[in-house]
Amino acid sequence: MRGPPLKDQVALILGAQWGDEGKGKWIDMLAPSCDMVVRFQGGDNAGHTLFIEGKKHVLHLLPSGIFQKDMTCVLAAGMVINPNRLLAELSELKPVQDVGPGKLWISARSQIITPWHIHLDKLKEKEQAIGTTKRGIGPTYTDKVARSGLRMSHFIHESKRQAWVESMKTQPGFAENLEEQAEEWQTFHEAARLVAPFVRDTEHEVRKAIAAGRSVLFEGAQGSLLDIDHGTYPYVTSSSTIAGGAITSIGMAPKAIQRVIGVTKAYATRVGAGPFPTEEDGPIGQELARKGKEFGATTKRPRRCGWLDLVALKYAVEVNGCDELILNKLDILSEFDEIKVATAYQHPTLGKIEQFPSDGDTLQECKPVYATLSGWDEDLSQITDKNQLPEAVWVYVRFIEEFVQCPVSMLGNGPERGHAIPLIEESTPQPIAQSLREKAQRGAIRGSESASSAP
Ligand code: IMP
C-alpha cells in the first residue's frame, strides 16, 4: 500500500519518543511520492525494521526509501558512517535491491567511524554505562567536534587517510589498537575504494533538488528525546535528532522544510539506561513487550516498556514543530481493560510538574500522574477504514490530539506496509463524535487525583 501523497514538497519525518517508534515503515510508505530521501544524522546505531511482502528487512545506515524505484537516497553531512557496515548492508540487500552510486549518494562531509571509535565506545561503556549500541557513535562525534575526526572526503583519499592514521598515533592506546584489531583495520582500508564512487557534495545536491522543485523527504533516526541538546542528557545519542538537525546537516534555510511529521507509538519504549517515568516493569510492561515484539533491531536488547507519556510527547511536538503525528502500533493496546496516559509528573520536592524538565535527574525523580481511559477488545489489525474503529480508540486518539495540540494523521495497526488507517483531514465520524460528547459528559475518562483537570 502506498501512503497518502505528501502534501508538501519538502517534509521531514522523525521519532517523537526515545527511538524505535516504527519510522521505517512510514518512510517506506511515504517515499513513493518523493524524489529523494535524506538521512541527516546518526549512524548504524539506528535500526529501521520494514516488512515488505512478509519479509523482514532491517536497515541500519541506508535510508528507508531504499526499496523504492527511481529514488535517490542520501546520507548527509550530519551522519557518522562505518564503511565496513555500509558495505555489509549493501551486500545483504543485493538479492532484493542492487544499490549503486546512481541511487545512493554519501556526503563528502560525513564523518567516519573507525575500529578505534568502536573500541573507545566499548571501553567507555565499561567505565560508565549508559547503554549505547557500542557502534562507535559517541567517540566519532567527539572527534568531529574536537576537529580531529576523519571526514569521508579524506577517507576515500589514500594519502589523506594514511595521514589521519599517523596523526592519531599520538593518542594513548591508538597504536596498540592498530595491532590488536589489524584485521578490522585492513577491511577498513579496503572499504575506501568501494565506498568512493558513492561520495559527492550531497548538501549541494539536496539544495539544488529543493530549488528545482523536487520532492524531498528527510528521515530522522533515533528519537527526539535522545537528542544531544534537548533529550534526557546524558542518556542520549550524540547527534541532533530533532527537526533542526536536518537544517544544520544540509546547510539550508529553516523555512525549506514545509511539513514535520512526528511518529509515536501508542505506548512508550526505551532501550538503554535513562529516565522513563511511565515505565512499567511488571506484567503490563511484559505484556506490551510480548505483544509489541519489543526487542532492539540493532542490539536485540529487550526494550523497556510503559504507558504513553503525553508530557514528553507534547514537548517533542513543540521542539520539532510537528504539523502532524502518526500514532503507531495502536493494535498492541487491544485487550487492555484500561489504558493510562501521563498528563503531568509528581516530583518529591517540586510538586506537580506539567512541563518536561530540562534536567534528566529531575525527570528521574518524577512519578507520572495518569489519566485512565477505557480499553477495547477488538483486534485492530484487520481494520482499514477509520469508520470501523471502536469508540474507545477514538477517545484515545482525540485525547492525545487535544493534550499535545497536534493532529493525528495516521494510525498504525500492524507491521506491514498496508497496516495503516488514514485519518488525515477527516473529522471523527458523526455517530462516534456524538458518543464521545456523551462520554465526556458522563465523565467516562478518569484522571488520577492530581490530573483531574487534564483535557
Ligand atoms: P549510541 O547512539 O549508540 O551512542 O547510544 C546512546 C543511547 O541512544 C542509548 O541509550 C541507545 O540505546 C540509544 N539509541 C541509539 N540508537 C537508537 C535507536 O535507533 N533506537 C533507540 N535507541 C537508540
Tab-separated table of C-alpha atoms and ligand atoms in Angstrom:
chain	number	residue	atom	x	y	z
A	1	MET	CA	0.000	0.000	0.000
A	2	ARG	CA	1.201	3.466	-0.857
A	3	GLY	CA	0.995	6.147	1.766
A	4	PRO	CA	-1.047	9.224	1.026
A	5	PRO	CA	0.848	11.626	-1.216
A	6	LEU	CA	2.818	14.145	0.782
A	7	LYS	CA	1.084	17.458	0.550
A	8	ASP	CA	4.303	19.403	0.751
A	9	GLN	CA	7.369	19.351	-1.422
A	10	VAL	CA	9.828	19.136	1.470
A	11	ALA	CA	8.843	17.141	4.521
A	12	LEU	CA	10.586	15.643	7.493
A	13	ILE	CA	9.657	12.552	9.461
A	14	LEU	CA	11.176	11.786	12.830
A	15	GLY	CA	10.690	9.944	16.090
A	16	ALA	CA	8.815	11.774	18.841
A	17	GLN	CA	9.955	9.468	21.684
A	18	TRP	CA	13.171	7.591	22.548
A	19	GLY	CA	13.514	5.967	19.132
A	20	ASP	CA	12.027	2.733	17.804
A	21	GLU	CA	8.704	4.411	17.049
A	22	GLY	CA	8.469	2.446	13.802
A	23	LYS	CA	9.522	5.283	11.498
A	24	GLY	CA	10.968	2.993	8.834
A	25	LYS	CA	7.625	1.628	7.718
A	26	TRP	CA	6.140	5.104	7.318
A	27	ILE	CA	9.125	6.455	5.447
A	28	ASP	CA	8.895	3.498	3.105
A	29	MET	CA	5.187	4.208	2.636
A	30	LEU	CA	5.555	7.952	2.073
A	31	ALA	CA	8.643	7.653	-0.095
A	32	PRO	CA	6.860	6.743	-3.373
A	33	SER	CA	5.609	10.297	-3.630
A	34	CYS	CA	9.152	11.690	-3.211
A	35	ASP	CA	12.183	12.028	-5.459
A	36	MET	CA	14.727	11.891	-2.687
A	37	VAL	CA	15.000	10.545	0.877
A	38	VAL	CA	17.710	12.036	3.064
A	39	ARG	CA	19.046	10.666	6.337
A	40	PHE	CA	20.568	13.562	8.230
A	41	GLN	CA	22.106	12.272	11.469
A	42	GLY	CA	23.291	9.239	13.424
A	43	GLY	CA	24.851	6.112	12.013
A	44	ASP	CA	24.352	2.387	12.232
A	45	ASN	CA	23.064	2.750	15.789
A	46	ALA	CA	19.671	3.080	14.079
A	47	GLY	CA	17.628	0.031	13.223
A	48	HIS	CA	14.688	0.546	10.922
A	49	THR	CA	12.635	-2.605	10.507
A	50	LEU	CA	10.489	-2.964	7.404
A	51	PHE	CA	8.178	-5.817	6.481
A	52	ILE	CA	7.787	-5.980	2.736
A	53	GLU	CA	5.608	-8.743	1.337
A	54	GLY	CA	6.002	-10.644	4.590
A	55	LYS	CA	9.798	-10.462	4.563
A	56	LYS	CA	11.643	-8.645	7.314
A	57	HIS	CA	14.384	-6.171	6.411
A	58	VAL	CA	16.413	-4.279	8.992
A	59	LEU	CA	18.234	-1.185	7.787
A	60	HIS	CA	20.857	0.486	9.927
A	61	LEU	CA	22.511	3.040	7.665
A	62	LEU	CA	20.568	3.063	4.447
A	63	PRO	CA	17.524	5.311	4.282
A	64	SER	CA	14.197	3.506	4.452
A	65	GLY	CA	13.338	4.794	0.965
A	66	ILE	CA	15.948	2.443	-0.491
A	67	PHE	CA	13.304	-0.072	-1.639
A	68	GLN	CA	11.603	2.468	-3.885
A	69	LYS	CA	12.351	2.519	-7.595
A	70	ASP	CA	13.797	5.700	-9.082
A	71	MET	CA	14.511	7.095	-5.640
A	72	THR	CA	17.708	8.880	-4.720
A	73	CYS	CA	18.797	8.089	-1.166
A	74	VAL	CA	21.194	10.406	0.612
A	75	LEU	CA	23.394	10.027	3.680
A	76	ALA	CA	24.070	13.644	4.613
A	77	ALA	CA	26.846	15.587	6.349
A	78	GLY	CA	25.465	15.147	9.868
A	79	MET	CA	25.937	11.384	9.712
A	80	VAL	CA	28.697	9.143	11.042
A	81	ILE	CA	29.433	6.227	8.747
A	82	ASN	CA	31.105	2.923	9.392
A	83	PRO	CA	32.306	1.949	5.895
A	84	ASN	CA	32.537	-1.768	6.696
A	85	ARG	CA	28.974	-1.881	7.915
A	86	LEU	CA	27.774	0.166	4.971
A	87	LEU	CA	29.263	-2.345	2.534
A	88	ALA	CA	27.857	-5.273	4.536
A	89	GLU	CA	24.397	-3.706	4.436
A	90	LEU	CA	24.625	-3.131	0.695
A	91	SER	CA	25.663	-6.719	0.055
A	92	GLU	CA	22.916	-8.105	2.340
A	93	LEU	CA	20.396	-6.118	0.352
A	94	LYS	CA	21.752	-7.186	-3.032
A	95	PRO	CA	19.359	-10.126	-3.650
A	96	VAL	CA	16.396	-7.767	-3.182
A	97	GLN	CA	17.799	-4.433	-4.293
A	98	ASP	CA	21.042	-3.726	-6.098
A	99	VAL	CA	22.076	-0.304	-4.837
A	100	GLY	CA	24.639	1.542	-6.952
A	101	PRO	CA	26.126	5.058	-6.886
A	102	GLY	CA	23.264	6.311	-9.034
A	103	LYS	CA	20.817	5.576	-6.236
A	104	LEU	CA	22.846	6.151	-3.081
A	105	TRP	CA	24.760	9.382	-2.519
A	106	ILE	CA	27.025	9.775	0.508
A	107	SER	CA	28.192	13.106	1.833
A	108	ALA	CA	31.862	14.000	1.448
A	109	ARG	CA	31.373	15.890	4.731
A	110	SER	CA	30.122	12.918	6.768
A	111	GLN	CA	32.402	11.527	9.460
A	112	ILE	CA	33.926	8.061	9.518
A	113	ILE	CA	33.549	5.538	12.307
A	114	THR	CA	36.785	3.562	12.569
A	115	PRO	CA	37.616	0.426	14.603
A	116	TRP	CA	39.253	2.813	17.102
A	117	HIS	CA	35.976	4.636	17.770
A	118	ILE	CA	34.140	1.373	18.332
A	119	HIS	CA	36.888	0.298	20.725
A	120	LEU	CA	36.528	3.598	22.652
A	121	ASP	CA	32.731	3.261	22.815
A	122	LYS	CA	33.036	-0.211	24.346
A	123	LEU	CA	35.676	0.993	26.786
A	124	LYS	CA	33.535	3.926	27.925
A	125	GLU	CA	30.535	1.656	28.399
A	126	LYS	CA	32.636	-0.452	30.773
A	127	GLU	CA	33.552	2.616	32.815
A	128	GLN	CA	30.260	4.489	32.731
A	129	ALA	CA	27.433	2.541	31.128
A	130	ILE	CA	24.606	4.458	29.534
A	131	GLY	CA	23.650	1.523	27.343
A	132	THR	CA	24.956	2.704	23.978
A	133	THR	CA	24.749	0.490	20.915
A	134	LYS	CA	28.572	0.176	21.042
A	135	ARG	CA	28.787	1.170	17.382
A	136	GLY	CA	31.311	3.951	17.982
A	137	ILE	CA	28.778	6.746	17.563
A	138	GLY	CA	29.707	8.921	20.576
A	139	PRO	CA	33.513	8.810	20.096
A	140	THR	CA	33.156	9.625	16.377
A	141	TYR	CA	31.036	12.700	17.090
A	142	THR	CA	33.506	13.599	19.877
A	143	ASP	CA	36.381	13.601	17.379
A	144	LYS	CA	34.305	15.583	14.891
A	145	VAL	CA	33.670	18.345	17.404
A	146	ALA	CA	37.303	18.201	18.585
A	147	ARG	CA	38.268	18.736	14.916
A	148	SER	CA	40.280	15.530	14.866
A	149	GLY	CA	37.794	13.335	13.033
A	150	LEU	CA	38.206	11.575	9.710
A	151	ARG	CA	35.922	13.061	7.081
A	152	MET	CA	34.578	10.974	4.216
A	153	SER	CA	36.456	13.094	1.663
A	154	HIS	CA	39.742	12.232	3.410
A	155	PHE	CA	38.828	8.606	4.000
A	156	ILE	CA	38.486	7.890	0.277
A	157	HIS	CA	41.778	9.668	-0.423
A	158	GLU	CA	44.606	7.183	0.231
A	159	SER	CA	47.327	9.562	1.402
A	160	LYS	CA	44.938	11.719	3.465
A	161	ARG	CA	43.548	8.619	5.153
A	162	GLN	CA	47.067	7.413	5.997
A	163	ALA	CA	47.976	10.876	7.283
A	164	TRP	CA	44.967	10.769	9.626
A	165	VAL	CA	46.045	7.355	10.953
A	166	GLU	CA	49.557	8.727	11.549
A	167	SER	CA	48.186	11.789	13.355
A	168	MET	CA	46.169	9.576	15.690
A	169	LYS	CA	49.220	7.662	16.876
A	170	THR	CA	49.816	10.375	19.473
A	171	GLN	CA	46.606	9.279	21.219
A	172	PRO	CA	47.211	6.796	24.062
A	173	GLY	CA	46.224	3.275	23.001
A	174	PHE	CA	45.752	4.039	19.280
A	175	ALA	CA	48.960	2.365	18.055
A	176	GLU	CA	48.125	-0.733	20.145
A	177	ASN	CA	44.629	-0.786	18.687
A	178	LEU	CA	46.065	-0.813	15.147
A	179	GLU	CA	47.860	-4.038	16.044
A	180	GLU	CA	45.151	-5.649	18.152
A	181	GLN	CA	42.485	-5.078	15.519
A	182	ALA	CA	44.702	-5.466	12.481
A	183	GLU	CA	42.075	-7.433	10.579
A	184	GLU	CA	39.340	-4.792	11.125
A	185	TRP	CA	41.756	-2.056	10.098
A	186	GLN	CA	42.637	-3.932	6.929
A	187	THR	CA	38.977	-4.256	5.833
A	188	PHE	CA	38.524	-0.634	6.838
A	189	HIS	CA	41.266	0.480	4.421
A	190	GLU	CA	39.972	-1.817	1.683
A	191	ALA	CA	36.489	-0.352	2.017
A	192	ALA	CA	37.662	3.115	0.924
A	193	ARG	CA	37.964	2.133	-2.751
A	194	LEU	CA	34.484	0.572	-2.749
A	195	VAL	CA	32.777	3.472	-0.983
A	196	ALA	CA	34.436	6.200	-3.107
A	197	PRO	CA	32.026	6.047	-6.108
A	198	PHE	CA	29.087	6.885	-3.824
A	199	VAL	CA	30.640	10.054	-2.401
A	200	ARG	CA	29.530	13.540	-3.537
A	201	ASP	CA	28.731	17.005	-2.324
A	202	THR	CA	25.292	15.805	-1.275
A	203	GLU	CA	24.402	19.016	0.548
A	204	HIS	CA	24.745	20.969	-2.687
A	205	GLU	CA	22.693	18.299	-4.494
A	206	VAL	CA	19.900	18.416	-1.891
A	207	ARG	CA	19.687	22.214	-2.031
A	208	LYS	CA	19.680	22.038	-5.816
A	209	ALA	CA	16.904	19.444	-5.809
A	210	ILE	CA	14.771	21.562	-3.478
A	211	ALA	CA	15.330	24.667	-5.583
A	212	ALA	CA	14.319	22.703	-8.683
A	213	GLY	CA	11.000	21.820	-7.039
A	214	ARG	CA	11.793	18.147	-6.463
A	215	SER	CA	10.126	16.420	-3.565
A	216	VAL	CA	12.434	15.607	-0.651
A	217	LEU	CA	11.725	13.627	2.497
A	218	PHE	CA	14.125	13.939	5.434
A	219	GLU	CA	14.376	10.827	7.571
A	220	GLY	CA	15.227	11.104	11.257
A	221	ALA	CA	16.852	8.301	13.210
A	222	GLN	CA	16.660	7.598	16.964
A	223	GLY	CA	14.115	9.896	18.621
A	224	SER	CA	13.647	13.455	19.843
A	225	LEU	CA	14.184	12.512	23.498
A	226	LEU	CA	17.620	11.137	22.567
A	227	ASP	CA	18.727	14.474	21.076
A	228	ILE	CA	22.142	15.607	22.321
A	229	ASP	CA	20.824	19.026	23.443
A	230	HIS	CA	17.119	18.516	24.028
A	231	GLY	CA	16.997	14.882	25.143
A	232	THR	CA	17.420	13.274	28.537
A	233	TYR	CA	21.141	14.119	28.788
A	234	PRO	CA	23.479	12.298	29.386
A	235	TYR	CA	21.281	9.339	28.410
A	236	VAL	CA	21.116	10.456	24.803
A	237	THR	CA	22.763	9.747	21.494
A	238	SER	CA	25.421	12.129	20.200
A	239	SER	CA	23.609	13.812	17.316
A	240	SER	CA	20.828	16.336	16.730
A	241	THR	CA	17.855	14.060	16.258
A	242	ILE	CA	15.270	16.849	16.211
A	243	ALA	CA	13.969	18.713	13.150
A	244	GLY	CA	16.661	21.384	13.476
A	245	GLY	CA	19.288	18.673	12.924
A	246	ALA	CA	18.224	18.393	9.287
A	247	ILE	CA	18.861	22.092	8.744
A	248	THR	CA	22.424	22.010	10.050
A	249	SER	CA	23.188	18.677	8.394
A	250	ILE	CA	22.357	20.020	4.928
A	251	GLY	CA	23.092	23.685	5.461
A	252	MET	CA	19.809	25.066	4.219
A	253	ALA	CA	17.182	27.609	5.137
A	254	PRO	CA	14.971	26.545	8.079
A	255	LYS	CA	11.927	27.529	6.076
A	256	ALA	CA	12.834	24.955	3.410
A	257	ILE	CA	11.026	22.294	5.470
A	258	GLN	CA	7.321	22.668	4.956
A	259	ARG	CA	5.961	19.793	6.990
A	260	VAL	CA	7.199	17.972	10.085
A	261	ILE	CA	5.685	14.573	10.828
A	262	GLY	CA	6.322	13.033	14.247
A	263	VAL	CA	5.963	9.299	14.775
A	264	THR	CA	4.987	7.986	18.191
A	265	LYS	CA	3.961	4.603	19.416
A	266	ALA	CA	0.598	4.354	21.153
A	267	TYR	CA	2.619	3.424	24.253
A	268	ALA	CA	6.257	4.104	25.169
A	269	THR	CA	9.530	2.196	24.979
A	270	ARG	CA	13.161	2.908	25.668
A	271	VAL	CA	16.400	0.965	25.190
A	272	GLY	CA	19.452	1.634	27.267
A	273	ALA	CA	19.557	3.458	30.560
A	274	GLY	CA	17.983	6.787	31.497
A	275	PRO	CA	14.821	8.252	32.994
A	276	PHE	CA	11.497	6.827	31.814
A	277	PRO	CA	8.704	7.949	34.166
A	278	THR	CA	5.920	5.808	32.702
A	279	GLU	CA	7.956	2.603	32.633
A	280	GLU	CA	6.010	-0.486	33.724
A	281	ASP	CA	8.418	-3.136	34.939
A	282	GLY	CA	5.654	-5.562	35.968
A	283	PRO	CA	3.085	-7.593	33.993
A	284	ILE	CA	1.825	-4.611	31.951
A	285	GLY	CA	5.312	-3.845	30.653
A	286	GLN	CA	5.854	-7.519	29.908
A	287	GLU	CA	2.561	-7.718	28.036
A	288	LEU	CA	3.421	-4.660	25.934
A	289	ALA	CA	6.869	-6.108	25.176
A	290	ARG	CA	5.429	-9.506	24.213
A	291	LYS	CA	2.633	-8.192	22.032
A	292	GLY	CA	4.725	-5.401	20.540
A	293	LYS	CA	7.780	-7.660	19.991
A	294	GLU	CA	9.867	-5.037	21.712
A	295	PHE	CA	13.433	-6.104	21.121
A	296	GLY	CA	16.073	-3.732	19.726
A	297	ALA	CA	16.549	-4.019	15.944
A	298	THR	CA	20.256	-3.203	16.311
A	299	THR	CA	21.275	-4.715	19.631
A	300	LYS	CA	18.427	-7.282	20.137
A	301	ARG	CA	18.173	-5.953	23.697
A	302	PRO	CA	14.691	-6.142	25.252
A	303	ARG	CA	13.131	-2.691	25.299
A	304	ARG	CA	11.747	-1.154	28.459
A	305	CYS	CA	8.001	-0.601	28.019
A	306	GLY	CA	5.331	1.591	29.598
A	307	TRP	CA	2.339	3.850	29.016
A	308	LEU	CA	2.309	6.796	26.647
A	309	ASP	CA	3.814	9.893	28.245
A	310	LEU	CA	1.881	12.904	26.968
A	311	VAL	CA	4.087	15.420	28.790
A	312	ALA	CA	7.079	14.089	26.856
A	313	LEU	CA	5.106	13.845	23.610
A	314	LYS	CA	3.879	17.421	23.916
A	315	TYR	CA	7.490	18.503	24.452
A	316	ALA	CA	8.573	16.610	21.320
A	317	VAL	CA	5.768	18.236	19.317
A	318	GLU	CA	6.962	21.659	20.458
A	319	VAL	CA	10.681	21.040	19.997
A	320	ASN	CA	10.168	19.823	16.431
A	321	GLY	CA	7.221	21.976	15.442
A	322	CYS	CA	5.288	18.849	14.418
A	323	ASP	CA	2.461	19.513	11.985
A	324	GLU	CA	1.039	16.047	12.456
A	325	LEU	CA	1.592	12.841	14.371
A	326	ILE	CA	1.466	9.237	13.260
A	327	LEU	CA	0.214	7.060	16.109
A	328	ASN	CA	1.857	3.715	15.581
A	329	LYS	CA	1.324	0.180	16.940
A	330	LEU	CA	-2.139	1.019	18.194
A	331	ASP	CA	-3.166	-2.621	17.674
A	332	ILE	CA	-0.860	-3.626	20.545
A	333	LEU	CA	-3.143	-1.857	23.044
A	334	SER	CA	-6.154	-4.098	22.282
A	335	GLU	CA	-7.390	-6.194	25.213
A	336	PHE	CA	-6.112	-3.946	27.976
A	337	ASP	CA	-9.071	-3.225	30.306
A	338	GLU	CA	-7.873	0.286	30.794
A	339	ILE	CA	-5.177	2.415	29.225
A	340	LYS	CA	-3.190	5.071	31.022
A	341	VAL	CA	-1.521	8.203	29.710
A	342	ALA	CA	0.723	10.502	31.747
A	343	THR	CA	-0.629	14.046	31.803
A	344	ALA	CA	1.781	15.513	34.414
A	345	TYR	CA	4.548	14.428	36.801
A	346	GLN	CA	4.695	14.481	40.557
A	347	HIS	CA	8.097	15.436	41.957
A	348	PRO	CA	9.024	14.881	45.645
A	349	THR	CA	10.088	18.491	46.229
A	350	LEU	CA	8.854	20.450	43.201
A	351	GLY	CA	5.298	19.117	43.388
A	352	LYS	CA	3.216	18.744	40.270
A	353	ILE	CA	5.139	19.410	37.050
A	354	GLU	CA	3.387	19.911	33.738
A	355	GLN	CA	6.407	20.736	31.627
A	356	PHE	CA	9.080	18.272	30.536
A	357	PRO	CA	12.046	19.004	32.867
A	358	SER	CA	15.294	20.242	31.328
A	359	ASP	CA	17.282	18.172	33.791
A	360	GLY	CA	17.446	14.393	33.492
A	361	ASP	CA	17.902	13.975	37.257
A	362	THR	CA	14.645	15.825	37.915
A	363	LEU	CA	12.858	13.620	35.405
A	364	GLN	CA	14.343	10.546	37.072
A	365	GLU	CA	12.728	11.598	40.365
A	366	CYS	CA	9.303	12.174	38.822
A	367	LYS	CA	6.324	9.859	39.163
A	368	PRO	CA	3.709	10.015	36.423
A	369	VAL	CA	0.271	11.460	37.040
A	370	TYR	CA	-2.089	9.427	34.927
A	371	ALA	CA	-5.411	9.838	33.207
A	372	THR	CA	-7.121	6.492	32.709
A	373	LEU	CA	-9.109	5.708	29.592
A	374	SER	CA	-11.206	2.670	28.678
A	375	GLY	CA	-9.519	-0.078	26.699
A	376	TRP	CA	-11.014	-2.010	23.792
A	377	ASP	CA	-11.139	-5.722	22.971
A	378	GLU	CA	-11.413	-5.520	19.204
A	379	ASP	CA	-8.477	-6.691	17.099
A	380	LEU	CA	-7.475	-3.605	15.120
A	381	SER	CA	-5.075	-5.345	12.766
A	382	GLN	CA	-7.665	-6.024	10.049
A	383	ILE	CA	-9.251	-2.584	10.081
A	384	THR	CA	-8.587	-0.432	7.028
A	385	ASP	CA	-11.194	2.292	7.431
A	386	LYS	CA	-11.497	4.739	10.322
A	387	ASN	CA	-15.268	4.184	10.377
A	388	GLN	CA	-14.650	0.657	11.653
A	389	LEU	CA	-12.662	1.853	14.661
A	390	PRO	CA	-14.118	1.141	18.104
A	391	GLU	CA	-15.312	4.174	20.003
A	392	ALA	CA	-12.697	3.726	22.732
A	393	VAL	CA	-9.970	4.125	20.093
A	394	TRP	CA	-11.453	7.451	19.039
A	395	VAL	CA	-11.490	8.593	22.666
A	396	TYR	CA	-7.833	7.639	22.986
A	397	VAL	CA	-6.796	9.397	19.767
A	398	ARG	CA	-8.760	12.573	20.431
A	399	PHE	CA	-7.448	12.742	23.992
A	400	ILE	CA	-3.868	12.632	22.700
A	401	GLU	CA	-4.507	15.219	19.986
A	402	GLU	CA	-6.117	17.619	22.379
A	403	PHE	CA	-3.416	17.248	25.003
A	404	VAL	CA	-0.418	17.671	22.706
A	405	GLN	CA	-2.182	20.116	20.393
A	406	CYS	CA	-1.274	18.271	17.234
A	407	PRO	CA	-3.496	16.261	14.880
A	408	VAL	CA	-3.011	12.527	14.429
A	409	SER	CA	-2.929	11.889	10.686
A	410	MET	CA	-2.455	8.132	10.577
A	411	LEU	CA	-2.843	5.123	12.815
A	412	GLY	CA	-0.503	2.154	12.586
A	413	ASN	CA	-2.214	-1.180	13.173
A	414	GLY	CA	0.379	-3.784	12.182
A	415	PRO	CA	3.904	-4.197	10.858
A	416	GLU	CA	3.222	-4.417	7.100
A	417	ARG	CA	3.112	-1.532	4.614
A	418	GLY	CA	-0.672	-1.923	4.363
A	419	HIS	CA	-1.275	-1.687	8.103
A	420	ALA	CA	-2.293	1.954	8.178
A	421	ILE	CA	-5.534	3.773	8.841
A	422	PRO	CA	-5.531	7.318	7.465
A	423	LEU	CA	-7.366	9.969	9.476
A	424	ILE	CA	-5.928	12.878	7.529
A	425	GLU	CA	-8.145	15.911	7.077
A	426	GLU	CA	-11.154	13.968	8.151
A	427	SER	CA	-13.111	14.562	11.264
A	428	THR	CA	-14.369	11.948	13.693
A	429	PRO	CA	-17.365	10.151	12.103
A	430	GLN	CA	-20.608	11.758	13.326
A	431	PRO	CA	-22.098	8.897	15.401
A	432	ILE	CA	-18.768	8.475	17.169
A	433	ALA	CA	-18.425	12.224	17.758
A	434	GLN	CA	-21.866	12.234	19.372
A	435	SER	CA	-20.978	9.290	21.570
A	436	LEU	CA	-17.668	10.935	22.576
A	437	ARG	CA	-19.528	14.044	23.693
A	438	GLU	CA	-21.848	11.903	25.795
A	439	LYS	CA	-18.917	10.030	27.285
A	440	ALA	CA	-17.190	13.246	28.242
A	441	GLN	CA	-20.410	14.434	29.904
A	442	ARG	CA	-20.671	11.174	31.868
A	443	GLY	CA	-17.045	11.594	32.997
A	444	ALA	CA	-16.040	8.299	31.397
A	445	ILE	CA	-12.453	9.490	31.070
A	446	ARG	CA	-10.924	9.336	34.516
A	447	GLY	CA	-7.959	11.344	35.665
A	448	SER	CA	-5.986	10.310	38.722
A	449	GLU	CA	-6.404	12.718	41.617
A	450	SER	CA	-3.962	15.413	40.607
A	451	ALA	CA	-4.692	15.040	36.895
A	452	SER	CA	-8.398	15.684	37.137
A	453	SER	CA	-8.019	18.871	35.153
A	454	ALA	CA	-6.466	17.042	32.196
A	455	PRO	CA	-8.177	17.874	28.897
B	1	IMP	P1	24.508	5.458	20.926
B	1	IMP	O1	23.669	6.181	19.921
B	1	IMP	O2	24.945	4.093	20.461
B	1	IMP	O3	25.650	6.301	21.401
B	1	IMP	O4	23.596	5.181	22.221
B	1	IMP	C1	23.133	6.231	23.053
B	1	IMP	C2	21.707	5.939	23.519
B	1	IMP	O5	20.820	6.041	22.411
B	1	IMP	C3	21.499	4.546	24.109
B	1	IMP	O6	20.530	4.601	25.131
B	1	IMP	C4	20.957	3.752	22.929
B	1	IMP	O7	20.194	2.643	23.340
B	1	IMP	C5	20.097	4.814	22.285
B	1	IMP	N1	19.887	4.584	20.854
B	1	IMP	C6	20.768	4.763	19.853
B	1	IMP	N2	20.198	4.469	18.674
B	1	IMP	C7	18.939	4.106	18.925
B	1	IMP	C8	17.835	3.718	18.098
B	1	IMP	O8	17.907	3.668	16.869
B	1	IMP	N3	16.678	3.413	18.756
B	1	IMP	C9	16.553	3.515	20.102
B	1	IMP	N4	17.551	3.880	20.898
B	1	IMP	C10	18.733	4.172	20.319
